[in-house]
CSV table of C-alpha atoms and ligand atoms in Angstrom, one decimal:
chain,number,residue,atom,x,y,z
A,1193,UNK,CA,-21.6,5.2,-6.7
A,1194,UNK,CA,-22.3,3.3,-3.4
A,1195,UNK,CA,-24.9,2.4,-2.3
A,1196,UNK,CA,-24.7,0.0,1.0
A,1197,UNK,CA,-22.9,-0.2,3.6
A,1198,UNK,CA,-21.8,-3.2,6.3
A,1199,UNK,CA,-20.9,-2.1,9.9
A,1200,UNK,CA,-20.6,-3.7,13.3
A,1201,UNK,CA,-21.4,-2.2,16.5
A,1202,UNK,CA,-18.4,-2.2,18.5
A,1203,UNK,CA,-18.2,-4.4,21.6
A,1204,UNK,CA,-17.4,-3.3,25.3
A,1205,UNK,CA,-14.3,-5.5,24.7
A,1206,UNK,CA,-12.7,-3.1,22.3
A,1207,UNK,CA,-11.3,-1.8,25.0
A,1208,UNK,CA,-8.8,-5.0,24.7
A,1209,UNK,CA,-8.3,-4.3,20.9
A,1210,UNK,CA,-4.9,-4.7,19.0
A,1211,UNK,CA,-3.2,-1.3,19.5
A,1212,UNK,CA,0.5,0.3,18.9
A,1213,UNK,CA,-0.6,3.1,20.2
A,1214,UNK,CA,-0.9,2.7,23.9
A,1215,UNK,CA,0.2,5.8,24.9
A,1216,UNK,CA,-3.3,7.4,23.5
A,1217,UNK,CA,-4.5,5.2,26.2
A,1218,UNK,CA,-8.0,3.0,26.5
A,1219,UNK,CA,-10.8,3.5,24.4
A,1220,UNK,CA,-13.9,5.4,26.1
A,1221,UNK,CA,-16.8,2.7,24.9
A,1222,UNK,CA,-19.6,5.1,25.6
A,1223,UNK,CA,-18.3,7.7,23.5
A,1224,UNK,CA,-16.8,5.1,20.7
A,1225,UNK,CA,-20.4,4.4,20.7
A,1226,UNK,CA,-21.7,7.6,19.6
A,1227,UNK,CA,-18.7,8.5,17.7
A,1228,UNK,CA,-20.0,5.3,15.7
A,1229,UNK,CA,-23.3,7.0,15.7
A,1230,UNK,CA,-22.4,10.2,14.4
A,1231,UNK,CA,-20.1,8.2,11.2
A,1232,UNK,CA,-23.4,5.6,10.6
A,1233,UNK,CA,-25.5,8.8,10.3
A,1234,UNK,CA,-22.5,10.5,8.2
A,1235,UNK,CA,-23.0,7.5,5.8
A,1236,UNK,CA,-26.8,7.7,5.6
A,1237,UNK,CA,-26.4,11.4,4.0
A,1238,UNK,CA,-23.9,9.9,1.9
A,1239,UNK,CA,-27.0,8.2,0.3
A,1240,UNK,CA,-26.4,4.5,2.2
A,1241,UNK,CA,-28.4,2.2,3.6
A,1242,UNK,CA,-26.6,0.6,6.2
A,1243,UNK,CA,-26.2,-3.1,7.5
A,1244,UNK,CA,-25.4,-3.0,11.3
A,1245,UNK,CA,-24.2,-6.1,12.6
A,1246,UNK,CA,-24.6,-6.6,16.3
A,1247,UNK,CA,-21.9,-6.6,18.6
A,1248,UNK,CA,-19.5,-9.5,19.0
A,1249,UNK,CA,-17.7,-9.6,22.2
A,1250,UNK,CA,-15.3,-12.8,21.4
A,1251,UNK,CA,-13.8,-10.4,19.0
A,1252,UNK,CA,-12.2,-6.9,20.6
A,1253,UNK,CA,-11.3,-5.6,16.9
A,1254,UNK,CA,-14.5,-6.8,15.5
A,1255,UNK,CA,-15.7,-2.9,14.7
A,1256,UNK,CA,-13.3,-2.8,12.0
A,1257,UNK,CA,-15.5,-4.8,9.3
A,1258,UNK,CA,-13.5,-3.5,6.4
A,1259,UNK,CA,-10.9,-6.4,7.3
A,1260,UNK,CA,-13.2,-9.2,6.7
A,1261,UNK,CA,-14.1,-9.1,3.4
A,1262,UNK,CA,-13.5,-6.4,-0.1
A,1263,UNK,CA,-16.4,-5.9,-2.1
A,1264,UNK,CA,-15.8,-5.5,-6.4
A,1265,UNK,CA,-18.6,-4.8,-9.1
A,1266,UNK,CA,-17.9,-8.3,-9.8
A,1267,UNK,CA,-17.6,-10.4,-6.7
A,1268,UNK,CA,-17.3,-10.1,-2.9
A,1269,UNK,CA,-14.2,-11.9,-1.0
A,1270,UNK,CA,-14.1,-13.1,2.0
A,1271,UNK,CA,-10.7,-11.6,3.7
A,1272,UNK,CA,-8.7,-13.9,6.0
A,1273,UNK,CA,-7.5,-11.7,8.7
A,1274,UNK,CA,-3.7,-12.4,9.8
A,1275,UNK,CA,-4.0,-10.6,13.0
A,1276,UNK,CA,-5.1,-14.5,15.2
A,1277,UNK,CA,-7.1,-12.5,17.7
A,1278,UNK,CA,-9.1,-11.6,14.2
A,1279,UNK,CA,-9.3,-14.4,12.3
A,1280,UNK,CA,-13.5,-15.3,13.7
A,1281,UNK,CA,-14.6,-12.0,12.6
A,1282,UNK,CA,-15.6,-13.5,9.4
A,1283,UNK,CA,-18.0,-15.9,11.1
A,1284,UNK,CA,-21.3,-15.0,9.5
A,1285,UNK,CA,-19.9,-12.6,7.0
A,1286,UNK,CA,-20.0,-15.0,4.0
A,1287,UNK,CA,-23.8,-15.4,4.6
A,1288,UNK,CA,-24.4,-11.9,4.2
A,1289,UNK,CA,-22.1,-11.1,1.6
A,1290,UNK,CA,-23.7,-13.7,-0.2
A,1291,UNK,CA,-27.5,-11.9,0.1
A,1292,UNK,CA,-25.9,-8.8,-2.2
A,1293,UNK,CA,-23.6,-11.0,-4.6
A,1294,UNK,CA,-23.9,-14.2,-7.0
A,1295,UNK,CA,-20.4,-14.8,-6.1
A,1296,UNK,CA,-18.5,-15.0,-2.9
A,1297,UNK,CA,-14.9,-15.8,-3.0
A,1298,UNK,CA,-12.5,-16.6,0.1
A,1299,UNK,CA,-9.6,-16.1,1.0
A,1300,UNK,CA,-7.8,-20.0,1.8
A,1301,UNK,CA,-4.7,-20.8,4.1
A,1302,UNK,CA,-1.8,-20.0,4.1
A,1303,UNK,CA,-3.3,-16.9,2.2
A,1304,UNK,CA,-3.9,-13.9,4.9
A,1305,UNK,CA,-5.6,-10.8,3.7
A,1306,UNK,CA,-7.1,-8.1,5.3
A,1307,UNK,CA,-9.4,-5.2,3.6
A,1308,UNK,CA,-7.2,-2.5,4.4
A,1309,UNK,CA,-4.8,-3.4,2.6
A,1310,UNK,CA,-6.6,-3.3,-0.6
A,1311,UNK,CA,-7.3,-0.4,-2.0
A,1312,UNK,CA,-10.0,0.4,-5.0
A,1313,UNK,CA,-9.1,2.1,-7.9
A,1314,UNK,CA,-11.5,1.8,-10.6
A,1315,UNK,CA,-11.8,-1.8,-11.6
A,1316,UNK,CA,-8.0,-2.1,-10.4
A,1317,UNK,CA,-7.0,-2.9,-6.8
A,1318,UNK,CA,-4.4,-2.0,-5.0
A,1319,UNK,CA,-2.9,-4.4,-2.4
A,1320,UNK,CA,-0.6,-3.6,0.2
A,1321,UNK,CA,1.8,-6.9,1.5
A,1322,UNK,CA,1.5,-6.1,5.0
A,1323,UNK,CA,2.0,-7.8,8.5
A,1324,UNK,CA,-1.0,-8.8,8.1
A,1325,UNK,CA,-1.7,-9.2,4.1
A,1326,UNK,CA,1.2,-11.9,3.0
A,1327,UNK,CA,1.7,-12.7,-0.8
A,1328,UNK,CA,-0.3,-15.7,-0.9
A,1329,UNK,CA,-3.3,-14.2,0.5
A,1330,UNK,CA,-2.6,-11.3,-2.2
A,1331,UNK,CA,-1.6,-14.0,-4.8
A,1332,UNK,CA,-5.6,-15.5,-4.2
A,1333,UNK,CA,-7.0,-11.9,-4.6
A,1334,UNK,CA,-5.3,-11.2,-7.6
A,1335,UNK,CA,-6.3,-14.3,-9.0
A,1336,UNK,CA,-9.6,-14.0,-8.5
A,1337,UNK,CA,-9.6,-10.7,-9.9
A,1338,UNK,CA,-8.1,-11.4,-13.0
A,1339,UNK,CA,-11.0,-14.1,-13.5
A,1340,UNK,CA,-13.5,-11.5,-13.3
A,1341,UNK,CA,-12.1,-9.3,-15.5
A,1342,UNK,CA,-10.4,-6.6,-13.2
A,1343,UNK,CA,-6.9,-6.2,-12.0
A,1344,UNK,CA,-4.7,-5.9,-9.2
A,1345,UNK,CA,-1.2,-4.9,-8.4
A,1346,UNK,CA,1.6,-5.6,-5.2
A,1347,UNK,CA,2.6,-2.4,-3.0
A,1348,UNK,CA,5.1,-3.5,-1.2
A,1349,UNK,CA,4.5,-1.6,2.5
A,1350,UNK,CA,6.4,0.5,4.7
A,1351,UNK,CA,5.8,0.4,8.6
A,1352,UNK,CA,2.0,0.8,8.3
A,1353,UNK,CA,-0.5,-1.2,9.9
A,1354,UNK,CA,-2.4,-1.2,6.3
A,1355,UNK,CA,-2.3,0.0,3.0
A,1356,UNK,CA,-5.3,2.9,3.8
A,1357,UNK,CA,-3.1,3.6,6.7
A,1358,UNK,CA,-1.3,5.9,4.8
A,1359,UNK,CA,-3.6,5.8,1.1
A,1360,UNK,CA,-7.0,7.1,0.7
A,1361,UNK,CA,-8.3,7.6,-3.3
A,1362,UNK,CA,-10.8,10.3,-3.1
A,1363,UNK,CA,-11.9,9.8,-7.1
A,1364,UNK,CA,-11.1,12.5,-9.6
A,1365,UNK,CA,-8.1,11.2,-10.2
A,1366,UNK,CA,-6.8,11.9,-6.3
A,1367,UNK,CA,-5.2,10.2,-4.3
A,1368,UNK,CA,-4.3,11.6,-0.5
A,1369,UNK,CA,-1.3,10.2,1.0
A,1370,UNK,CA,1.4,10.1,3.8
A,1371,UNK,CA,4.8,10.7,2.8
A,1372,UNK,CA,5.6,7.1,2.8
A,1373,UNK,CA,3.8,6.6,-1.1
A,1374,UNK,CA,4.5,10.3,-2.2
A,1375,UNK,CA,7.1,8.8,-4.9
A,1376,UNK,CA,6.1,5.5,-5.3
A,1377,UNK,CA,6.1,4.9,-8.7
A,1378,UNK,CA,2.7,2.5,-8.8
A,1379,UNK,CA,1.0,6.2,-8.1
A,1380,UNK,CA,2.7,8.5,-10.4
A,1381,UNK,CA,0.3,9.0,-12.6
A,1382,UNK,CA,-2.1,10.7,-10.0
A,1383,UNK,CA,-2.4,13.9,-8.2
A,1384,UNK,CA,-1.7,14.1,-4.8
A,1385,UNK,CA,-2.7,16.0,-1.5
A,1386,UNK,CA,-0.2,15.5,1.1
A,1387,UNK,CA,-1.0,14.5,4.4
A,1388,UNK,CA,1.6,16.3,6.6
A,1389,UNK,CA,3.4,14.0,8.7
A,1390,UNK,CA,1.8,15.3,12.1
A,1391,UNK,CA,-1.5,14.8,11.0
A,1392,UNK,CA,-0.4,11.1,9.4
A,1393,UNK,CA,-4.1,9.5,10.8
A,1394,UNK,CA,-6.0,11.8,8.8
A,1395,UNK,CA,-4.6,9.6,5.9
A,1396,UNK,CA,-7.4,7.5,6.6
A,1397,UNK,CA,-10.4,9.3,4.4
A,1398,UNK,CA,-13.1,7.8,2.6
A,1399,UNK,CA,-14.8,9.1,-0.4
A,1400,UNK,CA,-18.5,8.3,-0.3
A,1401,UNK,CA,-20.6,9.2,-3.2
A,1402,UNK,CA,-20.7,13.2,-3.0
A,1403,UNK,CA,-18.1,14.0,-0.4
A,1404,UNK,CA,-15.0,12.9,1.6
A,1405,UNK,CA,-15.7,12.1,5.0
A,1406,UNK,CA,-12.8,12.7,6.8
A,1407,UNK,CA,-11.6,12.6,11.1
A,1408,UNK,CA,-12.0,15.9,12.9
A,1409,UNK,CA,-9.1,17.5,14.6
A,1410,UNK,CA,-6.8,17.7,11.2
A,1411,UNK,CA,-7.4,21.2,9.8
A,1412,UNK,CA,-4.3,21.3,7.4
A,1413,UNK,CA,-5.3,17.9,5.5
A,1414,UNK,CA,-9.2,19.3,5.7
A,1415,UNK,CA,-7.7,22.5,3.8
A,1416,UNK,CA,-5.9,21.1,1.3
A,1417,UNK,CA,-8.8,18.2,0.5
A,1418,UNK,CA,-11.3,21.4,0.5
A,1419,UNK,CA,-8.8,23.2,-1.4
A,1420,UNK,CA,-9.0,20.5,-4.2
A,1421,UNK,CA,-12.2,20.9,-4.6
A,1422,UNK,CA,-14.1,18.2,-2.4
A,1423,UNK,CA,-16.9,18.2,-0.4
A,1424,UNK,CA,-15.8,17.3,3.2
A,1425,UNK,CA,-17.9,16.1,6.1
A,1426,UNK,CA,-16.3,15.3,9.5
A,1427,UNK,CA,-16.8,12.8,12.1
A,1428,UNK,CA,-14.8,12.1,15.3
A,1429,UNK,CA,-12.8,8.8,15.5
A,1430,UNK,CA,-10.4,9.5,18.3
A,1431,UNK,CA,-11.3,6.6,20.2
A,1432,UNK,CA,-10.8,4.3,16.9
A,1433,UNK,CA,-7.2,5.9,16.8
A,1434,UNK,CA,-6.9,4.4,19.7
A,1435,UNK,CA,-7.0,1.3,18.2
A,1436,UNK,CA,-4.7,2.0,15.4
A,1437,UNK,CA,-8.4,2.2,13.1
A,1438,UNK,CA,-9.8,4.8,10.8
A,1439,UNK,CA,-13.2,5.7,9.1
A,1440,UNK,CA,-12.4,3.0,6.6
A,1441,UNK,CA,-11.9,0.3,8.9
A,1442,UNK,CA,-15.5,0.8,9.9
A,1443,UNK,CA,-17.6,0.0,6.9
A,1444,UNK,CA,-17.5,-2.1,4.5
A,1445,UNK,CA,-18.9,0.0,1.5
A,1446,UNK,CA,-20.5,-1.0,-2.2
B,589,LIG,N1,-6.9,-2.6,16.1
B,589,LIG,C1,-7.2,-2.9,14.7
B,589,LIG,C2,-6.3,-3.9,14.2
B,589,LIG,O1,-5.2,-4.0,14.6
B,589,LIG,O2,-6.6,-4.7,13.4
């Protein structure tokens, strides 16, 4: 059950954000802004109270708060981004983390590690080794899981940005997935919805207490989620696409 959630308003300067997508073109600010709206209010019927932090123009990526830091039961960590442009985003973020948990971790150089690359299972953690996550930054996160009593394991990553590029678990045992982890064996023990390759983004789900909130525009992965049996509410992310980010990247949820 969560019941918080961290966000950032997004600044102007997205419109400079990391992207490998620049054929999809520039982000539109005005309408990132309400899209942003429309998933903050999404996450208040979840049952959230939400955190917004205000905007932070040094930082065009800075939207995407799930990178700075992954919240456990036990402890909170503060993430080391490995993208450079990234790596002040976390300005800040250990004082707040610190106002919900006793403990508050970080992430140390040479270590890189960026939230979405880990993903939550339970009281184990998944943890993609990404451009951006390396093994010693994974190595520190393991670590400090094991001392509190939780676990982690090492995906080793296909051409994804992040792990919950192509991952999303939806709970109930479920865990929606590109093609790339379909028979990996770290996941064989779960059922799986298929994202089909043309919808690949839609990958990028998050289950929030009652429901799934997933992008609009991906009817096929909406069937098959609905299909399984989950509740699904939709919000518009296109201009996050943009920016190679997803309805994960946007929160930070506990
Ligand atoms: N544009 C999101 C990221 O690359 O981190």
């Amino acid at each position: 059950m969560f019941r918080n959630a961290i966000v950032r308003r997004p600044a102007s300067s997205m419109v400079q954000g990391i992207s490998s997508h620049p054929e999809l073109g520039k982000p539109d600010y005005e309408l990132a802004l309400r899209q942003h709206s429309a998933y903050k209010a999404t996450l208040r019927l979840c049952g959230l109270e939400l955190r917004e932090l205000d905007c932070d123009e040094r930082y065009p990526d800075s939207c995407f708060v799930e990178d700075v830091a992954v919240c456990t039961k036990a402890f909170a960590m503060l993430a080391r981004p490995g993208a450079p442009s990234r790596a002040g985003e976390t300005e800040g973020m250990a004082a707040l983390l610190a106002e919900y948990w006793r403990e508050v971790e970080s992430i140390k150089a040479p270590g890189s590690l960026e939230g979405g690359d880990v993903m939550m299972v339970g009281d184990h953690f998944y943890i993609g080794l990404s451009a951006r996550t390396n093994r010693e930054g994974a190595g520190q996160f393991m670590a400090a899981l094991e001392r509190h009593g939780l676990s982690g394991s090492l995906i080793e990553m296909p051409e994804l940005l992040h792990l919950k590029t192509g991952l999303a678990w939806l709970e109930d045992g479920t865990l929606l997935t590109t093609r790339e982890f379909l028979d990996h064996p770290a996941f064989k023990a779960f059922r799986k919805i298929v994202v089909p390759e043309h919808e690949a983004y839609a990958a990028n789900c998050i289950r929030v207490n009652d429901r799934v909130i997933m992008p609009s525009g991906y009817p096929e992965t909406e069937g098959k989620i609905r299909d399984s049996g989950f509740a699904v509410s939709l919000v518009d992310s296109s201009e996050y696409r943009k920016l190679d980010g997803g309805l994960s990247c946007l929160s930070l949820r506990f």
